[in-house]
Amino acid sequence: MANTGEKVLIIGAGGQIGLELTENLSKIWGASNVVPTDLKPTESFKNNPFEQMDALDKDALFGIVKKHKITQVYHLAALLSATGEQKPMSAWKLNMESLFHVLDLAKEKYIKQVYWPSSIAVFGPTTPRENTPQYTVMEPSTVYGISKQAGERWCEWYFQKHGVDARSLRYPGLIGWKSAPGGGTTDYAVHIFHEALKTASYECFLSENTTLPMMHMEDAIRATIEIMQAPAEKVKIRGSYNLSGISFSPKEIANEIKKHIPEFKISYKPDFRQAIADSWPKSIDDSRAREDWGWKVKYDLPKLVENMLVNLKEHNLVK
Ligand code: NAD
Ligand code: AKB
């Protein structure tokens, strides 16, 4: 049976994370208590009270929060790293202004809690790349990374000055079978599975040895819900927590796929996303998340690859 008590708003619910988060939060709070919002409706929300909303429209956001007596907001709408480099000013506007709207709602006590994701994109070429610490040099070289770094600082500022209970994770690249990625540098690690099952070949836009931090979507959703449900005093970092899953390169994931599809072939044609990937860490130290609120990853690379191939096939989701 679903819990009661919270009324949850998800902004950008139609995206890669939002679709799965809506499903999971609906199991916890009941579908009628979870309000997904996005620029356009999708079929996935037939059991939830979906609202069409532009995250930049502060009045619409305030109206929906009041109408549904929302207590928690998960704010996911953003332009990601690759799209952000193509549309820098749109990325800056959306990623920053929409965050202020949500933080202001919490400051004015309309809502009790905010979740806002950050990213490994907060790090840059001058950051130590192996086992990147929680606190280190951060000079992001993408508009997306700059917006995430600024967002972290604003979340912390609203917490310190106004007592806003904002919580955040620096997600690595996320890989799931239920939803498609939306314009990031790590998107190859989802596309590769679809192409492997469809054509047994994939042309990768990153070079073969580009190692990046990644995570199965199930782990990421669990981490998100765990940090939101942790007692406030355990959430000691109010910027954003490092979060680590697994690290691999295109060559390594291709080799793992070959164990299931021996004829699978990968080729490499790096594009502008290579420079973005080269500026990001290879692996992340998430000891603070483990110590503070008990984070523990479940999926390693072999489990992730098996899970993706089995589910994409079983649910007929190859695109
Ligand atoms: P996505 O691009 O798949 O989804 C974003 C959603 O926001 C889309 O459904 C889009 O329609 C919606 N949106 C865009 N502009 C909007 C607007 N003006 N008003 C309302 N909705 C709007 O992104 P995602 O992968 O689900 O990422 C969600 C959040 O998680 C983002 O903040 C992203 O930076 C962060 N994140 C994602 C990853 C990842 O690998 N997916 C990694 C790190 C951080
Ligand atoms: C992207 O590649 O932009 C995202 C991210 C790591 O933030 N997946």
mmCIF file of C-alpha atoms in Angstrom, residues 3-152:
data_model
loop_
_atom_site.group_PDB
_atom_site.id
_atom_site.type_symbol
_atom_site.label_atom_id
_atom_site.label_comp_id
_atom_site.label_asym_id
_atom_site.label_seq_id
_atom_site.Cartn_x
_atom_site.Cartn_y
_atom_site.Cartn_z
ATOM 1 C CA ASN A 3 2.365 5.830 1.961
ATOM 2 C CA THR A 4 0.501 9.069 2.495
ATOM 3 C CA GLY A 5 1.575 12.489 3.586
ATOM 4 C CA GLU A 6 3.642 13.946 0.771
ATOM 5 C CA LYS A 7 2.371 15.609 -2.389
ATOM 6 C CA VAL A 8 5.127 15.529 -4.946
ATOM 7 C CA LEU A 9 5.735 17.706 -8.013
ATOM 8 C CA ILE A 10 8.188 16.565 -10.682
ATOM 9 C CA ILE A 11 9.421 19.191 -13.144
ATOM 10 C CA GLY A 12 10.779 17.764 -16.412
ATOM 11 C CA ALA A 13 9.032 14.452 -15.669
ATOM 12 C CA GLY A 14 8.977 13.358 -19.309
ATOM 13 C CA GLY A 15 12.744 12.986 -19.529
ATOM 14 C CA GLN A 16 15.168 10.103 -18.997
ATOM 15 C CA ILE A 17 15.138 10.343 -15.185
ATOM 16 C CA GLY A 18 11.675 11.839 -14.749
ATOM 17 C CA LEU A 19 9.783 8.940 -16.312
ATOM 18 C CA GLU A 20 11.389 6.417 -13.959
ATOM 19 C CA LEU A 21 11.261 8.695 -10.927
ATOM 20 C CA THR A 22 7.544 9.348 -11.467
ATOM 21 C CA GLU A 23 6.924 5.589 -11.592
ATOM 22 C CA ASN A 24 8.945 4.953 -8.419
ATOM 23 C CA LEU A 25 7.551 7.874 -6.409
ATOM 24 C CA SER A 26 4.024 6.862 -7.436
ATOM 25 C CA LYS A 27 4.651 3.454 -5.830
ATOM 26 C CA ILE A 28 5.705 5.182 -2.604
ATOM 27 C CA TRP A 29 3.160 8.020 -2.343
ATOM 28 C CA GLY A 30 0.362 6.826 -4.634
ATOM 29 C CA ALA A 31 -0.071 8.016 -8.244
ATOM 30 C CA SER A 32 -2.680 10.620 -7.303
ATOM 31 C CA ASN A 33 -0.141 12.279 -4.974
ATOM 32 C CA VAL A 34 2.587 12.565 -7.612
ATOM 33 C CA VAL A 35 2.148 15.385 -10.139
ATOM 34 C CA PRO A 36 4.399 15.057 -13.195
ATOM 35 C CA THR A 37 4.879 18.222 -15.259
ATOM 36 C CA ASP A 38 6.645 18.868 -18.554
ATOM 37 C CA LEU A 39 6.372 20.962 -21.700
ATOM 38 C CA LYS A 40 4.278 18.191 -23.302
ATOM 39 C CA PRO A 41 2.260 15.259 -21.920
ATOM 40 C CA THR A 42 3.334 11.639 -22.511
ATOM 41 C CA GLU A 43 1.287 8.427 -22.382
ATOM 42 C CA SER A 44 3.234 7.238 -19.338
ATOM 43 C CA PHE A 45 1.344 9.582 -17.019
ATOM 44 C CA LYS A 46 -2.173 8.243 -17.447
ATOM 45 C CA ASN A 47 -2.535 7.432 -13.730
ATOM 46 C CA ASN A 48 -1.027 10.699 -12.443
ATOM 47 C CA PRO A 49 -2.534 14.210 -12.415
ATOM 48 C CA PHE A 50 -0.173 15.513 -15.146
ATOM 49 C CA GLU A 51 0.143 19.279 -15.630
ATOM 50 C CA GLN A 52 1.606 20.861 -18.756
ATOM 51 C CA MET A 53 4.039 23.525 -17.571
ATOM 52 C CA ASP A 54 7.052 25.525 -18.672
ATOM 53 C CA ALA A 55 9.569 25.507 -15.804
ATOM 54 C CA LEU A 56 10.408 29.117 -16.662
ATOM 55 C CA ASP A 57 6.840 30.232 -15.942
ATOM 56 C CA LYS A 58 7.026 31.145 -12.260
ATOM 57 C CA ASP A 59 3.311 32.002 -11.957
ATOM 58 C CA ALA A 60 2.249 28.691 -13.491
ATOM 59 C CA LEU A 61 4.588 26.844 -11.116
ATOM 60 C CA PHE A 62 3.253 28.677 -8.050
ATOM 61 C CA GLY A 63 -0.330 28.049 -9.234
ATOM 62 C CA ILE A 64 0.235 24.302 -9.630
ATOM 63 C CA VAL A 65 1.991 24.046 -6.265
ATOM 64 C CA LYS A 66 -0.946 25.748 -4.545
ATOM 65 C CA LYS A 67 -3.594 23.819 -6.494
ATOM 66 C CA HIS A 68 -2.119 20.422 -5.552
ATOM 67 C CA LYS A 69 -0.858 21.452 -2.086
ATOM 68 C CA ILE A 70 2.612 20.258 -3.062
ATOM 69 C CA THR A 71 5.111 19.498 -0.279
ATOM 70 C CA GLN A 72 8.148 18.268 -2.269
ATOM 71 C CA VAL A 73 9.552 19.308 -5.661
ATOM 72 C CA TYR A 74 11.934 17.229 -7.772
ATOM 73 C CA HIS A 75 13.271 19.719 -10.302
ATOM 74 C CA LEU A 76 14.730 17.844 -13.274
ATOM 75 C CA ALA A 77 14.167 20.169 -16.255
ATOM 76 C CA ALA A 78 17.485 21.232 -17.784
ATOM 77 C CA LEU A 79 19.462 21.336 -21.003
ATOM 78 C CA LEU A 80 22.269 18.774 -20.720
ATOM 79 C CA SER A 81 25.933 19.022 -21.664
ATOM 80 C CA ALA A 82 25.856 18.415 -25.421
ATOM 81 C CA THR A 83 22.681 20.425 -26.108
ATOM 82 C CA GLY A 84 23.930 23.128 -23.755
ATOM 83 C CA GLU A 85 27.049 23.690 -25.856
ATOM 84 C CA GLN A 86 24.824 24.091 -28.960
ATOM 85 C CA LYS A 87 22.418 26.459 -27.165
ATOM 86 C CA PRO A 88 24.490 28.119 -24.424
ATOM 87 C CA MET A 89 22.179 31.003 -23.530
ATOM 88 C CA SER A 90 19.037 28.827 -23.512
ATOM 89 C CA ALA A 91 20.838 26.335 -21.262
ATOM 90 C CA TRP A 92 21.944 29.038 -18.843
ATOM 91 C CA LYS A 93 18.463 30.584 -18.721
ATOM 92 C CA LEU A 94 16.578 27.327 -18.186
ATOM 93 C CA ASN A 95 19.073 25.719 -15.812
ATOM 94 C CA MET A 96 19.400 28.784 -13.568
ATOM 95 C CA GLU A 97 16.081 30.655 -13.659
ATOM 96 C CA SER A 98 13.920 27.581 -13.136
ATOM 97 C CA LEU A 99 16.048 26.624 -10.124
ATOM 98 C CA PHE A 100 15.503 30.065 -8.549
ATOM 99 C CA HIS A 101 11.731 29.670 -9.007
ATOM 100 C CA VAL A 102 11.793 26.391 -7.078
ATOM 101 C CA LEU A 103 14.168 27.598 -4.351
ATOM 102 C CA ASP A 104 12.016 30.718 -3.877
ATOM 103 C CA LEU A 105 8.926 28.550 -3.395
ATOM 104 C CA ALA A 106 10.740 26.743 -0.581
ATOM 105 C CA LYS A 107 12.060 29.989 0.882
ATOM 106 C CA GLU A 108 8.490 31.304 1.000
ATOM 107 C CA LYS A 109 7.452 28.048 2.771
ATOM 108 C CA TYR A 110 5.047 26.845 0.069
ATOM 109 C CA ILE A 111 7.019 23.569 -0.066
ATOM 110 C CA LYS A 112 9.093 21.686 2.508
ATOM 111 C CA GLN A 113 11.736 19.943 0.392
ATOM 112 C CA VAL A 114 13.535 20.335 -2.929
ATOM 113 C CA TYR A 115 15.517 17.799 -4.946
ATOM 114 C CA TRP A 116 17.708 19.195 -7.696
ATOM 115 C CA PRO A 117 20.321 17.076 -9.509
ATOM 116 C CA SER A 118 23.845 18.215 -10.172
ATOM 117 C CA SER A 119 26.338 16.314 -12.332
ATOM 118 C CA ILE A 120 29.938 15.183 -12.742
ATOM 119 C CA ALA A 121 29.955 18.100 -15.235
ATOM 120 C CA VAL A 122 30.727 20.427 -12.303
ATOM 121 C CA PHE A 123 34.319 19.188 -12.619
ATOM 122 C CA GLY A 124 36.663 20.384 -15.327
ATOM 123 C CA PRO A 125 40.040 19.820 -16.979
ATOM 124 C CA THR A 126 41.982 21.012 -13.905
ATOM 125 C CA THR A 127 40.187 18.591 -11.539
ATOM 126 C CA PRO A 128 42.090 15.412 -10.493
ATOM 127 C CA ARG A 129 40.509 12.783 -12.763
ATOM 128 C CA GLU A 130 40.962 9.571 -10.770
ATOM 129 C CA ASN A 131 38.783 9.014 -7.713
ATOM 130 C CA THR A 132 37.753 12.695 -7.834
ATOM 131 C CA PRO A 133 37.196 13.923 -4.267
ATOM 132 C CA GLN A 134 34.088 15.674 -2.944
ATOM 133 C CA TYR A 135 36.059 18.883 -2.428
ATOM 134 C CA THR A 136 38.565 19.694 -5.153
ATOM 135 C CA VAL A 137 39.406 22.095 -7.981
ATOM 136 C CA MET A 138 36.246 22.800 -9.989
ATOM 137 C CA GLU A 139 36.649 24.753 -13.225
ATOM 138 C CA PRO A 140 33.932 23.339 -15.528
ATOM 139 C CA SER A 141 34.413 24.099 -19.223
ATOM 140 C CA THR A 142 30.810 23.635 -20.414
ATOM 141 C CA VAL A 143 27.831 25.959 -19.961
ATOM 142 C CA TYR A 144 25.997 22.987 -18.461
ATOM 143 C CA GLY A 145 28.806 22.396 -15.942
ATOM 144 C CA ILE A 146 28.974 26.085 -15.035
ATOM 145 C CA SER A 147 25.192 26.116 -14.459
ATOM 146 C CA LYS A 148 25.399 23.004 -12.271
ATOM 147 C CA GLN A 149 28.265 24.429 -10.238
ATOM 148 C CA ALA A 150 26.402 27.714 -9.750
ATOM 149 C CA GLY A 151 23.238 25.757 -8.887
ATOM 150 C CA GLU A 152 25.095 23.858 -6.169
#
